[in-house]
Coordinates of C-alpha atoms and ligand atoms in Angstrom, one line a residue:
M33 CA 143.6 151.0 96.8
I34 CA 141.1 150.3 99.5
I35 CA 139.5 147.1 97.9
N36 CA 141.5 143.8 99.0
S37 CA 143.6 142.7 96.2
R38 CA 142.3 139.7 95.9
V39 CA 138.7 140.9 95.7
S40 CA 139.6 143.6 93.3
S41 CA 141.3 140.9 91.0
L42 CA 138.3 138.7 90.9
E43 CA 135.9 138.7 87.3
G44 CA 132.4 138.9 88.1
S45 CA 130.3 136.0 87.4
S46 CA 129.4 135.6 83.3
T47 CA 126.6 133.4 83.7
L48 CA 124.8 135.3 86.2
K49 CA 125.4 138.7 84.5
I50 CA 124.2 137.5 81.2
T51 CA 121.4 135.3 82.4
A52 CA 120.3 138.7 84.3
L53 CA 120.7 140.8 81.2
A54 CA 118.2 138.6 79.0
K55 CA 115.6 138.7 82.0
K56 CA 115.8 142.4 82.0
L57 CA 115.7 142.1 78.1
K58 CA 112.5 140.3 78.4
K59 CA 111.1 142.3 81.0
E60 CA 111.1 145.1 78.9
G61 CA 109.2 143.7 76.3
K62 CA 112.1 142.7 74.0
D63 CA 111.8 139.3 71.8
V64 CA 115.0 138.0 73.2
V65 CA 115.0 134.0 73.2
N66 CA 116.8 133.0 76.3
L67 CA 119.4 130.3 75.7
A68 CA 121.5 131.3 78.3
A69 CA 119.6 130.3 81.3
G70 CA 121.4 128.2 84.4
E71 CA 118.1 127.2 85.9
P72 CA 115.2 124.9 85.5
D73 CA 112.4 126.7 83.8
F74 CA 110.0 124.7 85.8
D75 CA 108.2 126.3 88.8
T76 CA 109.1 125.0 92.0
P77 CA 106.9 122.2 92.8
Q78 CA 103.6 122.7 95.0
F79 CA 104.7 120.3 97.9
V80 CA 107.7 122.6 98.3
K81 CA 105.5 125.8 98.5
E82 CA 102.9 124.3 100.7
E83 CA 105.3 123.0 103.6
A84 CA 107.1 126.8 103.4
K85 CA 103.8 128.6 103.8
K86 CA 103.0 126.2 106.4
A87 CA 106.5 126.8 108.4
I88 CA 105.4 130.7 108.2
D89 CA 102.0 130.0 109.6
E90 CA 103.4 127.7 112.2
G91 CA 105.9 130.5 113.4
F92 CA 108.8 128.2 112.4
T93 CA 111.0 131.6 111.6
K94 CA 113.6 131.6 114.0
Y95 CA 117.2 130.3 113.6
T96 CA 118.0 126.8 113.0
P97 CA 121.2 124.9 114.1
S98 CA 123.5 126.6 111.7
S99 CA 124.4 123.6 110.0
G100 CA 120.9 122.8 109.2
M101 CA 117.9 121.4 111.3
L102 CA 118.2 118.0 112.2
E103 CA 115.5 116.7 110.4
L104 CA 116.6 117.7 107.2
R105 CA 120.3 116.6 107.8
E106 CA 119.0 113.1 108.8
A107 CA 116.7 113.2 105.5
I108 CA 119.7 114.3 103.3
A109 CA 122.0 111.8 105.1
K110 CA 119.3 109.2 104.4
K111 CA 119.3 110.2 100.7
L112 CA 123.2 109.9 100.4
R113 CA 123.2 106.6 101.9
E114 CA 120.5 105.0 100.1
E115 CA 120.6 106.8 96.6
N116 CA 124.6 107.7 96.3
G117 CA 126.0 104.5 98.5
I118 CA 127.8 107.3 100.4
P119 CA 128.5 106.1 104.2
C120 CA 127.3 109.4 106.4
N121 CA 125.3 109.9 109.1
A122 CA 123.3 113.5 109.9
T123 CA 126.4 114.7 111.8
Q124 CA 128.4 114.7 108.5
I125 CA 125.8 117.2 106.7
I126 CA 126.1 120.7 106.6
V127 CA 123.2 122.5 104.9
T128 CA 124.5 126.0 103.2
T129 CA 123.1 128.9 101.4
G130 CA 123.0 127.2 97.7
A131 CA 125.3 124.7 96.8
K132 CA 127.4 127.7 95.8
Y133 CA 128.1 128.2 99.6
A134 CA 128.9 124.6 100.2
L135 CA 131.8 124.6 97.5
F136 CA 132.9 128.1 98.7
A137 CA 133.0 127.5 102.5
S138 CA 134.8 124.0 101.8
I139 CA 137.3 125.7 99.8
F140 CA 137.8 128.5 102.3
T141 CA 138.0 125.6 105.3
L142 CA 140.5 123.7 103.1
I143 CA 142.6 125.8 100.8
D144 CA 145.7 127.7 102.3
T145 CA 147.9 130.2 100.4
T146 CA 150.5 127.4 99.6
D147 CA 148.1 124.9 98.0
E148 CA 147.3 124.1 94.8
V149 CA 144.0 123.0 93.3
I150 CA 143.6 121.1 90.1
L151 CA 140.7 122.0 87.9
P152 CA 139.6 120.3 84.9
S153 CA 139.0 122.8 82.0
P154 CA 136.5 123.6 80.7
F155 CA 135.3 124.3 84.3
W156 CA 131.9 126.2 85.6
V157 CA 132.6 129.6 86.1
S158 CA 132.9 130.3 89.6
Y159 CA 135.5 127.5 90.7
P160 CA 138.6 129.4 90.0
E161 CA 137.3 132.6 91.4
M162 CA 136.5 130.6 94.6
V163 CA 140.2 129.5 95.0
K164 CA 141.5 132.9 93.9
L165 CA 139.5 134.5 96.8
V166 CA 141.1 132.5 99.2
G167 CA 144.6 133.0 98.1
G168 CA 145.1 129.1 96.5
T169 CA 146.5 128.7 93.3
I170 CA 144.5 126.8 90.7
K171 CA 146.2 124.1 87.9
Y172 CA 144.0 124.0 85.0
L173 CA 143.6 120.2 83.9
P174 CA 142.8 120.7 80.3
T175 CA 140.7 118.0 78.6
Q176 CA 140.3 117.4 75.1
K177 CA 137.4 117.0 72.8
K178 CA 138.5 113.7 71.7
N179 CA 138.2 112.5 75.3
N180 CA 134.7 113.9 75.5
F181 CA 136.2 116.7 77.8
K182 CA 137.2 114.2 80.6
I183 CA 139.9 113.7 82.2
N184 CA 142.9 111.2 81.4
P185 CA 143.8 109.7 84.5
K186 CA 147.5 109.5 83.6
D187 CA 147.6 113.8 83.0
L188 CA 146.0 113.8 86.3
E189 CA 148.9 111.7 88.0
R190 CA 151.2 114.2 86.3
A191 CA 149.4 117.5 87.7
I192 CA 149.5 116.2 91.0
T193 CA 152.8 117.9 93.1
K194 CA 153.5 118.2 96.8
K195 CA 151.4 121.2 96.8
T196 CA 148.3 119.9 95.5
K197 CA 145.4 119.9 98.2
M198 CA 142.4 119.3 96.2
L199 CA 140.8 118.1 92.8
I200 CA 137.7 119.5 92.0
L201 CA 135.0 117.2 89.9
N202 CA 131.8 118.6 88.6
Y203 CA 129.6 115.9 86.7
P204 CA 127.2 116.1 84.7
A205 CA 129.1 119.0 83.8
N206 CA 128.5 122.6 83.7
P207 CA 129.1 123.6 80.9
T208 CA 129.5 120.5 78.8
G209 CA 127.1 118.3 79.9
V210 CA 129.3 115.3 79.8
T211 CA 129.1 112.9 82.8
Y212 CA 131.6 110.0 83.9
T213 CA 131.1 106.4 84.2
E214 CA 131.6 104.7 87.2
T215 CA 134.6 102.8 85.7
E216 CA 136.4 106.2 84.5
L217 CA 135.4 107.4 88.1
W218 CA 137.3 104.4 89.5
E219 CA 140.1 105.2 87.5
I220 CA 140.4 109.0 89.1
Y221 CA 139.6 107.3 92.4
E222 CA 143.2 104.7 91.6
V223 CA 145.2 107.9 91.3
V224 CA 144.0 110.0 94.0
K225 CA 143.3 107.4 96.9
E226 CA 146.8 107.1 98.0
K227 CA 147.9 111.1 97.6
N228 CA 146.2 112.8 100.6
I229 CA 144.2 115.3 98.6
V230 CA 140.6 116.1 99.0
V231 CA 137.9 115.4 95.9
L232 CA 135.6 118.4 96.1
S233 CA 132.9 116.4 93.8
D234 CA 129.8 118.9 92.7
E235 CA 127.2 116.8 91.9
I236 CA 124.3 118.9 91.6
Y237 CA 123.0 118.1 88.3
E238 CA 123.2 114.1 89.3
K239 CA 119.4 114.1 88.4
L240 CA 119.5 115.3 85.3
L241 CA 120.9 112.2 83.0
Y242 CA 119.5 111.1 79.6
D243 CA 119.6 107.8 77.4
G244 CA 119.9 105.8 80.6
K245 CA 122.7 107.2 81.9
T246 CA 123.3 106.5 85.8
H247 CA 125.2 108.9 88.4
T248 CA 128.0 107.1 90.6
S249 CA 128.9 109.4 93.5
F250 CA 132.9 109.6 94.1
A251 CA 132.2 109.0 97.9
R252 CA 130.9 105.5 97.5
F253 CA 134.4 104.2 96.9
P254 CA 136.0 102.3 99.3
G255 CA 137.4 104.7 102.1
A256 CA 136.6 108.0 99.4
D257 CA 133.9 109.5 101.9
K258 CA 137.1 110.1 104.1
F259 CA 138.7 112.4 101.5
T260 CA 135.7 113.4 99.4
V261 CA 133.6 116.4 100.4
T262 CA 130.5 115.8 98.0
V263 CA 128.5 118.6 97.0
N264 CA 124.7 118.8 96.1
G265 CA 121.6 121.1 96.5
F266 CA 118.1 121.6 95.6
S267 CA 118.2 124.4 93.1
K268 CA 118.7 121.8 90.1
S269 CA 116.8 118.9 91.1
F270 CA 114.0 120.8 92.7
S271 CA 114.0 123.9 90.6
M272 CA 114.5 125.8 93.5
T273 CA 117.3 128.2 92.4
G274 CA 115.8 131.2 94.4
W275 CA 115.7 129.2 97.6
R276 CA 119.1 129.4 98.3
I277 CA 119.8 125.7 99.8
G278 CA 122.3 123.5 99.2
Y279 CA 124.6 121.1 101.1
L280 CA 127.7 119.0 101.8
A281 CA 128.6 115.4 103.0
A282 CA 132.4 115.3 104.6
S283 CA 134.2 113.3 107.2
D284 CA 134.1 114.5 111.0
E285 CA 137.1 116.2 110.8
I286 CA 136.2 118.6 107.7
I287 CA 132.5 119.0 108.9
A288 CA 133.8 120.3 112.2
Q289 CA 135.9 123.3 110.5
V290 CA 133.2 124.0 107.9
S291 CA 130.8 124.3 110.6
K292 CA 132.6 126.9 112.5
V293 CA 132.8 129.0 109.0
I294 CA 129.3 129.0 108.2
D295 CA 128.5 130.0 112.0
H296 CA 130.6 133.1 111.7
T297 CA 129.3 133.8 108.0
T298 CA 125.6 132.9 107.2
S299 CA 124.4 131.2 110.2
C300 CA 121.7 128.9 109.1
V301 CA 119.9 128.5 105.7
S302 CA 116.6 130.3 106.0
S303 CA 114.0 128.5 108.2
I304 CA 111.4 128.3 105.7
T305 CA 113.6 127.2 103.0
Q306 CA 114.9 124.2 105.1
R307 CA 111.2 123.1 105.6
G308 CA 110.4 123.4 101.7
A309 CA 113.3 121.3 101.2
L310 CA 112.5 118.7 103.9
A311 CA 109.2 118.4 102.0
A312 CA 111.2 118.0 98.5
L313 CA 113.0 115.1 99.6
K314 CA 110.1 113.3 100.7
H315 CA 108.7 113.7 96.7
S316 CA 111.6 112.8 94.9
S317 CA 109.9 111.3 92.1
W318 CA 109.1 114.7 91.0
Q319 CA 112.6 114.8 89.6
K320 CA 111.8 112.0 86.8
E321 CA 109.2 114.1 85.3
M322 CA 111.3 117.4 85.2
C323 CA 114.6 115.1 83.9
K324 CA 112.0 113.4 80.9
D325 CA 111.2 116.8 79.8
F326 CA 114.6 118.0 79.8
A327 CA 115.3 114.7 77.4
K328 CA 113.0 116.2 75.1
K329 CA 114.0 119.5 74.8
R330 CA 118.0 118.2 74.7
D331 CA 117.1 116.3 71.7
L332 CA 115.2 119.2 70.1
L333 CA 118.0 121.5 70.2
W334 CA 120.5 118.9 69.5
E335 CA 118.7 118.0 66.4
G336 CA 118.3 121.9 65.5
L337 CA 122.1 122.6 65.9
R338 CA 123.0 119.8 63.7
S339 CA 121.7 121.5 60.8
C340 CA 123.3 124.7 61.8
R341 CA 126.8 124.5 59.7
P342 CA 129.8 125.2 60.8
I343 CA 128.6 125.0 64.7
E344 CA 129.7 121.8 66.3
A345 CA 127.6 120.9 69.3
L346 CA 128.4 118.5 71.8
R347 CA 125.2 116.1 72.3
S348 CA 125.0 116.5 76.3
E349 CA 124.6 113.4 78.4
G350 CA 123.5 115.2 81.3
A351 CA 122.7 118.6 82.8
F352 CA 120.6 121.1 80.7
Y353 CA 123.5 122.8 78.4
M354 CA 124.7 122.1 75.0
F355 CA 128.2 123.1 74.4
C356 CA 129.2 124.0 71.1
N357 CA 132.3 124.8 69.0
I358 CA 131.8 128.0 67.1
A359 CA 135.3 128.6 66.0
K360 CA 134.7 127.8 62.4
T361 CA 132.8 131.0 62.1
G362 CA 135.5 132.8 62.4
L363 CA 134.3 134.6 65.5
T364 CA 135.6 134.8 68.7
S365 CA 133.2 133.2 71.3
Q366 CA 132.8 136.9 72.6
E367 CA 131.9 138.2 69.3
F368 CA 129.6 135.5 68.3
A369 CA 127.4 135.7 71.7
G370 CA 127.4 139.4 71.0
R371 CA 126.3 139.8 67.6
L372 CA 123.9 136.9 67.8
L373 CA 122.3 139.0 70.9
E374 CA 122.6 142.4 69.1
E375 CA 121.5 141.3 65.7
H376 CA 119.2 138.2 66.1
Q377 CA 117.9 138.5 70.0
V378 CA 119.3 135.4 71.1
C379 CA 121.0 135.1 74.4
V380 CA 123.9 132.6 74.7
I381 CA 127.1 132.3 76.8
P382 CA 130.4 133.1 75.4
A383 CA 132.6 130.1 77.1
D384 CA 136.0 132.1 77.6
S385 CA 135.0 132.3 81.0
F386 CA 134.5 128.3 81.2
G387 CA 138.1 128.5 79.8
A388 CA 136.9 127.3 76.3
K389 CA 137.8 129.8 73.8
G390 CA 136.1 129.6 70.4
F391 CA 132.9 127.8 72.6
V392 CA 129.5 129.2 73.6
R393 CA 127.1 127.3 75.9
L394 CA 123.4 127.1 75.2
S395 CA 121.0 126.0 77.8
F396 CA 117.7 124.2 76.8
A397 CA 116.2 124.8 80.2
T398 CA 113.5 126.6 78.5
S399 CA 110.1 126.0 76.5
V400 CA 110.1 124.0 73.1
E401 CA 108.9 127.3 71.1
E402 CA 112.0 129.2 72.3
I403 CA 114.0 126.4 71.1
E404 CA 112.9 126.3 68.0
K405 CA 112.9 130.0 67.5
G406 CA 116.2 130.3 68.7
V407 CA 117.4 127.6 66.5
K408 CA 115.8 129.5 63.4
R409 CA 117.4 132.6 64.5
I410 CA 120.8 130.8 64.8
R411 CA 120.7 129.5 61.4
K412 CA 119.6 132.6 60.1
F413 CA 122.5 134.4 62.0
L414 CA 125.4 132.0 60.5
A415 CA 123.8 132.7 57.0
T416 CA 124.8 136.2 57.1
L417 CA 128.4 135.4 58.2
Ligands
LIG87 N1 127.8 124.0 90.8 C1 127.3 124.0 89.5 C2 128.2 123.3 88.6 C3 126.5 124.8 88.7 O1 126.1 125.1 87.7 C4 125.8 125.9 90.1 C5 124.6 126.8 89.4 N2 124.3 127.9 90.1 C6 126.0 125.6 91.5 C7 127.1 124.7 92.0 C8 125.4 126.5 92.5 O2 124.1 126.1 92.6 P1 123.2 127.0 93.8 O3 122.2 127.4 93.1 O4 122.5 125.6 94.6 O5 124.2 127.6 94.6
LIG88 N1 124.9 127.6 87.6 C1 124.1 128.4 86.9 C2 125.1 128.6 85.4 O1 126.2 128.1 85.2 C3 123.7 129.4 87.2 C4 124.4 130.6 87.6 C5 125.5 130.8 88.2 O2 125.3 130.8 89.6 O3 126.8 130.8 87.7 O4 124.5 129.4 84.7

């Protein structure tokens, strides 16, 4: 076999595959309702576009330092200090090709083939594959519906072994839409702080929280900035998924090593994108409008699904996903999603690839009309079962 065994055993991304399929069917003129999207349906704000155009016109089109232009790293560090309470400066920031590459570069830098990574389940599809790619071992930490799919600190304590190198946290969470309170995070902090493990905290949905919920960054707890890699980005917060920009914040020691990986793999993020991101940070109030809109759509989908027995939806607290238990339909999540698309043209993501059999993920990052149409079709589909 000519293919490296780590790559050949890798699964493709179900989220990207299904989102691409829904977009393709729509483009072909099919009346498909896309409730699979993992990206905001907003256009990128004008102030970002204008700055990027200006960058092109000014000839700002060359390599920047591979960790990102200093002005942007300074602005990110300021945001993390002021909004998130994370003690950091520009030299502790690396700008990356999407948050996805911040995650991968961190995992690649930190995980050896003898290391274990604890991953709460359900999880976003790419974490296990990234760990597999670098030859590490995933140790799933199952969570329960009755705990709102959140880690129980005692279970976490039991899961940590001498081989544990990393705990991955993601909140607000993809695919469940739940988030952790400050008290719950503190309990996790109490478990991990003496254990000499790294917390990889993916906070990319931090700005999408509903019902007055607030976000606490893990790295703000005493000394946690030393052992936490905080990952965030612009894809979700400024609707910039196609611009490919994210970042990580970590200790000097970790940054020095991740920097080498960036130097030899991607070099810097597009200089034009970086200028756009810098403009975004100067207009952070824009995110509040987007969040208000998502809150309305969350309510709409939630109300609609409540009447769709026997589906049980989890009322999301954040992100733009609604996690639904479909087990009582008697179908597997693959069958459910497959038949819903084929027979009623509604696209959702089967949650097997998120480690949750019997669940599907619905996205409300779409228009009111699409959500209403989607719910009607789901109701019709259920009536045929
Ligand atoms: N983390 C989570 C939990 C996500 O859902 C996504 C969505 N793609 C990412 C990271 C990666 O985002 P980006 O577009 O910045 O690479
Ligand atoms: N994060 C999004 C999702 O879960 C986008 C696709 C991806 O990168 O996985 O659908």
